[in-house]
mmCIF file of C-alpha atoms in Angstrom:
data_model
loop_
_atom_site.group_PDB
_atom_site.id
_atom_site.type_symbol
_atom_site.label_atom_id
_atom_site.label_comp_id
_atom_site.label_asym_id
_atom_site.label_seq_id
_atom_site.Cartn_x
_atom_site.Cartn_y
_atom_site.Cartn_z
ATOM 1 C CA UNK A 1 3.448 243.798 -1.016
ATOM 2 C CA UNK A 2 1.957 240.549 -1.674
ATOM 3 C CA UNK A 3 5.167 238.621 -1.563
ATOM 4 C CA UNK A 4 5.515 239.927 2.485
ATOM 5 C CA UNK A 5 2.273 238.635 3.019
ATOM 6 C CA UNK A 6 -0.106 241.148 2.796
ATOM 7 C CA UNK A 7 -3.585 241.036 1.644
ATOM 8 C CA UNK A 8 -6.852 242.852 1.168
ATOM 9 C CA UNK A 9 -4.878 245.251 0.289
ATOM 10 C CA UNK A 10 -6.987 248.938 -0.462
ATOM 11 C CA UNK A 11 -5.686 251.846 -2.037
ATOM 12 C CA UNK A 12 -6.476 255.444 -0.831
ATOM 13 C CA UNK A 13 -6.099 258.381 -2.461
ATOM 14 C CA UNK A 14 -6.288 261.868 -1.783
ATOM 15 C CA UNK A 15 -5.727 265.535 -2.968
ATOM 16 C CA UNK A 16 -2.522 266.617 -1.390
ATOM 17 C CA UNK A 17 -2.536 269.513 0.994
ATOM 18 C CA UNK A 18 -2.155 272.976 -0.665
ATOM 19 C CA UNK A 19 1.338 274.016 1.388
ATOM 20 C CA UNK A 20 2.361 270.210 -0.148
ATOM 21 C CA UNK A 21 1.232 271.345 -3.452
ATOM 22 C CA UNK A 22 2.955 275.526 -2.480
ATOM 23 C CA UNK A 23 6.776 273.830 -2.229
ATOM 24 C CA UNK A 24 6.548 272.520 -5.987
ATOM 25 C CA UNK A 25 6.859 275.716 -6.741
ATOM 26 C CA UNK A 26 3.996 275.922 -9.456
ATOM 27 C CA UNK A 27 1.086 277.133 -7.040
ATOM 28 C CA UNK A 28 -2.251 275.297 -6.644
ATOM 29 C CA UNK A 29 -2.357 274.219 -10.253
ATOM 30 C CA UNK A 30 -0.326 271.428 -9.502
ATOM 31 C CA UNK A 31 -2.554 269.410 -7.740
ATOM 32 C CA UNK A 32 -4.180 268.581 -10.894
ATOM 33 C CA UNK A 33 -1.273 266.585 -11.727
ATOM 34 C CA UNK A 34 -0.107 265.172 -8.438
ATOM 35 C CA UNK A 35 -2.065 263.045 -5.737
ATOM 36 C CA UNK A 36 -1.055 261.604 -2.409
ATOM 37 C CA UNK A 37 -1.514 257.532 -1.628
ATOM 38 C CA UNK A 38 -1.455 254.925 1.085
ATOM 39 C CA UNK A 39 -2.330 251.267 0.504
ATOM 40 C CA UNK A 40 -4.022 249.506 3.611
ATOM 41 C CA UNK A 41 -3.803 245.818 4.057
ATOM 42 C CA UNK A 42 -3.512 242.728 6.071
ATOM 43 C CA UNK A 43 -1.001 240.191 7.332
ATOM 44 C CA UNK A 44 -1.573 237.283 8.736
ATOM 45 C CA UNK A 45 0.338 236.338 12.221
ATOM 46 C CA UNK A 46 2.445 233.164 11.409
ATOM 47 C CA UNK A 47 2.168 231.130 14.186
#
């Protein structure tokens, strides 16, 4: 992500919803094992 020119990039994470976690097919356990994640940054405007 760096190398497109972002920065201040921030990582959130989060449980991921239980009918996410239903379709694996293991029931709720799963979300033990498995998380959901977006990184947030910024790009400068190249002028």
């Amino acid at each position: 992500m760096k190398q497109a020119g972002f920065h201040k990039l921030v990582p959130v994470i989060d449980e991921v919803t239980d009918e996410y976690a239903e379709k694996w097919g293991f029931g709720l356990k799963i979300k033990e094992f498995i998380q959901r994640g977006l990184f947030i940054g910024a790009k400068s405007k190249e002028l």
